Short mmCIF file of C-alpha atoms in Angstrom, two decimals:
data_model
loop_
_atom_site.label_atom_id
_atom_site.label_comp_id
_atom_site.label_asym_id
_atom_site.label_seq_id
_atom_site.Cartn_x
_atom_site.Cartn_y
_atom_site.Cartn_z
CA UNK G 1 28.89 -161.59 56.50
CA UNK G 2 29.66 -164.04 53.65
CA UNK G 3 32.16 -162.95 51.05
CA UNK G 4 31.19 -163.02 47.36
CA UNK G 5 32.76 -166.07 45.73
CA UNK G 6 32.44 -164.98 42.12
CA UNK G 7 33.75 -162.24 39.85
CA UNK G 8 32.39 -160.59 36.74
CA UNK G 9 34.89 -160.44 33.84
CA UNK G 10 33.82 -158.59 30.71
CA UNK G 11 30.21 -159.20 31.59
CA UNK G 12 30.76 -162.93 32.33
CA UNK G 13 30.16 -164.22 35.83
CA UNK G 14 32.63 -166.92 36.97
CA UNK G 15 33.63 -168.37 40.34
CA UNK G 16 36.85 -167.12 41.91
CA UNK G 17 38.40 -170.63 42.03
CA UNK G 18 37.79 -171.15 38.31
CA UNK G 19 39.16 -167.71 37.49
CA UNK G 20 42.31 -168.37 39.51
CA UNK G 21 42.80 -171.68 37.70
CA UNK G 22 42.45 -169.90 34.35
CA UNK G 23 45.06 -167.30 35.30
CA UNK G 24 47.44 -169.99 36.56
CA UNK G 25 47.20 -171.80 33.15
CA UNK G 26 47.61 -168.49 31.17
CA UNK G 27 44.12 -168.85 29.73
CA UNK G 28 41.71 -166.05 28.83
CA UNK G 29 37.96 -165.73 28.43
CA UNK G 30 36.76 -164.64 24.95
CA UNK G 31 33.29 -164.27 23.47
CA UNK G 32 32.44 -166.73 20.68
CA UNK G 33 30.29 -166.18 17.67
CA UNK G 34 27.60 -168.40 19.21
CA UNK G 35 27.10 -166.02 22.14
CA UNK G 36 28.81 -168.32 24.67
CA UNK G 37 32.04 -167.34 26.49
CA UNK G 38 34.99 -169.57 25.55
CA UNK G 39 38.27 -170.48 27.26
CA UNK G 40 41.18 -169.65 24.95
CA UNK G 41 44.95 -169.17 25.04
CA UNK G 42 47.08 -166.64 23.23
CA UNK G 43 49.66 -168.00 20.78
CA UNK G 44 53.22 -167.63 22.15
CA UNK G 45 54.60 -167.04 18.64
CA UNK G 46 53.12 -164.58 16.17
CA UNK G 47 51.69 -166.42 13.14
CA UNK G 48 52.67 -163.56 10.86
CA UNK G 49 56.33 -162.99 11.75
CA UNK G 50 57.17 -165.83 14.12
CA UNK G 51 58.36 -163.56 16.91
CA UNK G 52 57.38 -163.63 20.56
CA UNK G 53 57.04 -159.85 21.08
CA UNK G 54 55.61 -157.88 18.17
CA UNK G 55 52.81 -155.50 17.41
CA UNK G 56 50.78 -157.86 15.24
CA UNK G 57 47.35 -158.84 16.52
CA UNK G 58 47.10 -162.46 17.64
CA UNK G 59 43.75 -164.20 17.59
CA UNK G 60 43.23 -166.35 20.67
CA UNK G 61 42.87 -170.11 20.09
CA UNK G 62 39.54 -171.24 21.52
CA UNK G 63 39.76 -174.40 23.55
CA UNK G 64 36.39 -175.19 25.17
CA UNK G 65 33.25 -173.52 26.48
CA UNK G 66 33.66 -171.72 29.75
CA UNK G 67 30.70 -173.53 31.38
CA UNK G 68 32.24 -176.89 30.41
CA UNK G 69 35.56 -175.82 31.89
CA UNK G 70 33.86 -174.72 35.13
CA UNK G 71 31.96 -177.98 35.39
CA UNK G 72 35.12 -180.10 34.80
CA UNK G 73 36.99 -177.99 37.35
CA UNK G 74 34.60 -178.92 40.15
CA UNK G 75 34.08 -182.49 38.84
CA UNK G 76 37.79 -183.32 39.17
CA UNK G 77 37.58 -182.15 42.80
CA UNK G 78 34.66 -184.46 43.50
CA UNK G 79 32.12 -181.65 43.97
CA UNK G 80 30.16 -182.53 40.83
CA UNK G 81 29.68 -185.77 38.82
CA UNK G 82 32.01 -186.31 35.93
CA UNK G 83 30.81 -185.22 32.50
CA UNK G 84 30.34 -188.16 30.15
CA UNK G 85 30.05 -188.28 26.36
CA UNK G 86 26.64 -187.02 25.30
CA UNK G 87 25.99 -185.05 28.48
CA UNK G 88 24.79 -181.45 28.15
CA UNK G 89 25.78 -178.75 30.63
CA UNK G 90 22.73 -176.49 30.92
CA UNK G 91 22.47 -172.84 32.11
CA UNK G 92 19.60 -173.25 34.52
CA UNK G 93 18.51 -169.56 34.38
CA UNK G 94 19.05 -169.26 30.61
CA UNK G 95 21.85 -166.67 30.99
CA UNK G 96 24.76 -167.68 28.74
CA UNK G 97 27.06 -165.19 30.45
CA UNK G 98 26.59 -166.77 33.91
CA UNK G 99 29.14 -169.62 34.25
CA UNK G 100 28.91 -169.92 38.04
CA UNK G 101 28.67 -173.54 39.19
CA UNK G 102 25.41 -172.96 41.11
CA UNK G 103 23.73 -171.91 37.81
CA UNK G 104 24.88 -175.00 35.84
CA UNK G 105 23.27 -178.42 35.59
CA UNK G 106 24.07 -181.68 33.88
CA UNK G 107 21.59 -183.64 31.73
CA UNK G 108 21.03 -185.35 28.39
CA UNK G 109 19.84 -183.67 25.18
CA UNK G 110 16.23 -184.66 25.86
CA UNK G 111 16.11 -183.03 29.31
CA UNK G 112 18.00 -180.03 27.89
CA UNK G 113 15.39 -179.46 25.22
CA UNK G 114 12.59 -180.00 27.77
CA UNK G 115 14.10 -177.38 30.02
CA UNK G 116 14.24 -174.81 27.21
CA UNK G 117 10.68 -175.61 26.05
CA UNK G 118 9.12 -175.75 29.56
CA UNK G 119 7.66 -172.24 29.33
CA UNK G 120 6.08 -172.88 25.93
CA UNK G 121 4.55 -176.21 27.14
CA UNK G 122 3.34 -174.85 30.48
CA UNK G 123 -0.15 -174.09 29.13
CA UNK G 124 -2.17 -175.66 26.31
CA UNK G 125 -3.49 -173.47 23.45
CA UNK G 126 -6.95 -173.58 25.03
CA UNK G 127 -5.62 -172.39 28.37
CA UNK G 128 -3.64 -169.62 26.66
CA UNK G 129 -6.77 -168.13 25.06
CA UNK G 130 -9.28 -168.93 27.80
CA UNK G 131 -10.63 -165.80 29.47
CA UNK G 132 -11.81 -167.71 32.49
CA UNK G 133 -15.56 -167.39 31.67
CA UNK G 134 -15.42 -163.59 31.46
CA UNK G 135 -17.44 -161.96 28.74
CA UNK G 136 -16.58 -158.85 26.78
CA UNK G 137 -17.92 -155.69 28.39
CA UNK G 138 -17.76 -152.47 26.41
CA UNK G 139 -16.19 -149.44 28.13
CA UNK G 140 -18.65 -147.35 30.14
CA UNK G 141 -19.05 -143.61 29.44
CA UNK G 142 -17.21 -141.24 31.68
CA UNK G 143 -19.09 -139.70 34.64
CA UNK G 144 -19.95 -136.03 34.17
CA UNK G 145 -18.71 -133.77 36.99
CA UNK G 146 -19.98 -130.23 37.47
CA UNK G 147 -17.04 -127.87 38.17
CA UNK G 148 -18.17 -124.26 37.79
CA UNK G 149 -14.85 -123.04 39.29
CA UNK G 150 -13.00 -124.21 36.18
CA UNK G 151 -15.12 -122.26 33.71
CA UNK G 152 -13.04 -119.73 31.75
CA UNK G 153 -9.66 -121.20 32.69
CA UNK G 154 -7.31 -122.39 29.90
CA UNK G 155 -7.19 -126.13 29.36
CA UNK G 156 -3.93 -127.73 30.60
CA UNK G 157 -1.50 -128.69 27.87
CA UNK G 158 -0.80 -132.39 27.85
CA UNK G 159 2.92 -133.06 27.91
CA UNK G 160 4.26 -136.38 26.72
CA UNK G 161 7.32 -137.58 28.67
CA UNK G 162 10.38 -138.36 26.55
CA UNK G 163 10.45 -141.97 25.46
CA UNK G 164 13.39 -144.01 26.64
CA UNK G 165 15.56 -145.52 23.88
CA UNK G 166 15.11 -149.24 23.26
CA UNK G 167 18.01 -151.65 23.25
CA UNK G 168 17.83 -152.06 19.48
CA UNK G 169 17.98 -148.27 18.99
CA UNK G 170 21.06 -148.08 21.24
CA UNK G 171 22.77 -150.88 19.24
CA UNK G 172 22.01 -149.03 15.98
CA UNK G 173 23.45 -145.84 17.42
CA UNK G 174 26.67 -147.73 18.29
CA UNK G 175 26.79 -149.21 14.77
CA UNK G 176 26.46 -145.69 13.25
CA UNK G 177 29.26 -144.51 15.57
CA UNK G 178 31.46 -147.39 14.37
CA UNK G 179 30.69 -146.60 10.76
CA UNK G 180 32.33 -143.19 11.11
CA UNK G 181 35.69 -144.92 11.77
CA UNK G 182 35.72 -147.63 9.12
CA UNK G 183 37.70 -145.62 6.54
CA UNK G 184 40.43 -144.65 8.99
CA UNK G 185 40.67 -148.24 10.37
CA UNK G 186 40.84 -149.72 6.90
CA UNK G 187 43.65 -147.31 5.90
CA UNK G 188 45.67 -148.28 8.96
CA UNK G 189 45.14 -152.06 8.75
CA UNK G 190 44.99 -152.75 4.99
CA UNK G 191 48.57 -154.01 5.14
CA UNK G 192 47.42 -157.03 7.14
CA UNK G 193 45.21 -158.30 4.30
CA UNK G 194 46.79 -161.34 2.65
CA UNK G 195 44.90 -161.05 -0.65
CA UNK G 196 44.35 -164.82 -0.69
CA UNK G 197 41.32 -165.85 -2.85
CA UNK G 198 38.38 -167.22 -0.81
CA UNK G 199 36.69 -170.31 -2.28
CA UNK G 200 33.05 -170.03 -3.22
CA UNK G 201 30.49 -171.47 -0.79
CA UNK G 202 26.82 -172.17 -1.52
CA UNK G 203 25.72 -170.86 -4.89
CA UNK G 204 22.97 -168.23 -5.05
CA UNK G 205 20.84 -170.56 -7.18
CA UNK G 206 20.38 -172.88 -4.15
CA UNK G 207 18.51 -170.07 -2.33
CA UNK G 208 16.14 -169.67 -5.35
CA UNK G 209 15.00 -173.26 -5.14
CA UNK G 210 11.26 -173.85 -4.76
CA UNK G 211 11.75 -175.90 -1.58
CA UNK G 212 13.75 -173.10 -0.05
CA UNK G 213 11.03 -170.58 -0.88
CA UNK G 214 8.37 -172.86 0.71
CA UNK G 215 10.34 -172.94 3.95
CA UNK G 216 10.51 -169.16 3.97
CA UNK G 217 14.34 -169.15 4.02
CA UNK G 218 16.23 -166.21 2.65
CA UNK G 219 19.86 -165.90 1.64
CA UNK G 220 21.81 -164.34 4.51
CA UNK G 221 23.80 -161.15 4.01
CA UNK G 222 27.48 -162.05 4.02
CA UNK G 223 28.81 -158.58 3.22
CA UNK G 224 29.37 -156.40 6.34
CA UNK G 225 27.97 -152.96 6.77
CA UNK G 226 30.37 -150.11 7.59
CA UNK G 227 29.66 -150.47 11.31
CA UNK G 228 30.10 -154.25 11.30
CA UNK G 229 33.39 -154.01 9.35
CA UNK G 230 34.68 -151.44 11.84
CA UNK G 231 33.72 -153.80 14.70
CA UNK G 232 35.66 -156.69 13.10
CA UNK G 233 38.71 -154.49 12.45
CA UNK G 234 38.73 -153.36 16.08
CA UNK G 235 38.48 -157.00 17.23
CA UNK G 236 41.50 -157.89 15.11
CA UNK G 237 43.43 -154.86 16.37
CA UNK G 238 42.79 -155.60 20.09
CA UNK G 239 43.34 -159.32 19.91
CA UNK G 240 39.61 -160.25 20.05
CA UNK G 241 39.32 -158.68 23.51
CA UNK G 242 35.78 -157.29 23.65
CA UNK G 243 36.50 -155.25 26.77
CA UNK G 244 39.37 -153.37 25.06
CA UNK G 245 37.17 -152.77 22.04
CA UNK G 246 34.48 -151.30 24.30
CA UNK G 247 37.04 -148.96 25.85
CA UNK G 248 38.24 -147.90 22.41
CA UNK G 249 34.69 -147.22 21.19
CA UNK G 250 33.55 -145.67 24.44
CA UNK G 251 30.45 -147.83 24.74
CA UNK G 252 29.44 -150.62 27.20
CA UNK G 253 30.19 -154.24 26.39
CA UNK G 254 26.49 -155.27 26.29
CA UNK G 255 25.92 -152.97 23.29
CA UNK G 256 28.79 -154.59 21.33
CA UNK G 257 28.03 -158.22 22.11
CA UNK G 258 24.94 -158.42 19.78
CA UNK G 259 27.27 -157.95 16.77
CA UNK G 260 28.53 -161.52 17.38
CA UNK G 261 25.06 -162.83 16.47
CA UNK G 262 25.09 -161.41 12.91
CA UNK G 263 25.95 -163.87 10.11
CA UNK G 264 28.02 -161.30 8.22
CA UNK G 265 30.27 -160.74 11.28
CA UNK G 266 30.68 -164.49 11.76
CA UNK G 267 31.69 -164.91 8.08
CA UNK G 268 34.18 -162.05 8.31
CA UNK G 269 35.81 -163.50 11.44
CA UNK G 270 35.99 -166.94 9.83
CA UNK G 271 37.63 -165.52 6.71
CA UNK G 272 40.22 -163.70 8.87
CA UNK G 273 41.07 -166.90 10.79
CA UNK G 274 41.27 -169.11 7.71
CA UNK G 275 42.50 -166.77 4.96
CA UNK G 276 43.77 -163.63 6.73
CA UNK G 277 41.33 -161.48 4.78
CA UNK G 278 39.95 -158.21 6.17
CA UNK G 279 36.15 -157.76 6.00
CA UNK G 280 34.54 -156.34 2.87
CA UNK G 281 31.84 -153.81 3.54
CA UNK G 282 29.12 -151.89 1.73
CA UNK G 283 27.80 -148.39 2.50
CA UNK G 284 24.86 -148.32 4.93
CA UNK G 285 21.37 -147.79 3.45
CA UNK G 286 19.14 -144.98 4.60
CA UNK G 287 17.14 -147.40 6.81
CA UNK G 288 20.37 -148.48 8.58
CA UNK G 289 21.55 -144.90 8.94
CA UNK G 290 18.59 -143.99 11.18
CA UNK G 291 20.05 -143.67 14.73
#
């Protein structure tokens, strides 16, 4: 029986040889705002107090994408071709969390875009809507069955089975759970806020331009909700380790990973890295409060 040659770390699949090389170089795997796992290292000295051992959270310094690190690891050993400038390392199954070497491929930007759009280009619009020569046939009336033995008996009550919660509903439930802790987390960590002013980015008038309206673009929400602010505060407290945050919240990692895709969370993390500012948040509306 063959032994499994890969390990799953915080929901990320990676080969054992690559994981051993990461551990030997004191590198860790963190989740980036783009949804890809990154290779990062922890700062030896605390940026706040300059000590080696302290209780301040230390944000890991991201170095490179994990799938690029895995490809270069096997390329230096002659098992894969070397990655050149302009090459794209592609997840062949479309799973960003699968960094095993057998699921990676090398190509150029053109082949990379063709691979992502292959499903959309598989059929032409005519083939998509072609019914294969079949014509519409209205539903036929039900066949009448004579059952005198059922006369006088009560009709059975139709019972609807309980509907399983969707993934979006589970994520909203986790966000509502996080919102209950935002006040306590803010009170404990407000001393870490530097109070440094943040320079203004794009003005709101740019989003009211006629060309912007024609494109259907809307100004993104930069202010975090209570649940998103609690998620960012827990990331800062646990050194951006999503697995430790999941243990603290008591929820699986896959329900916390979608928060990285929200623009407000990305802006809050960027402001913490650049200006040491804790996230600003607004109370959740009644639509967002629905579990």
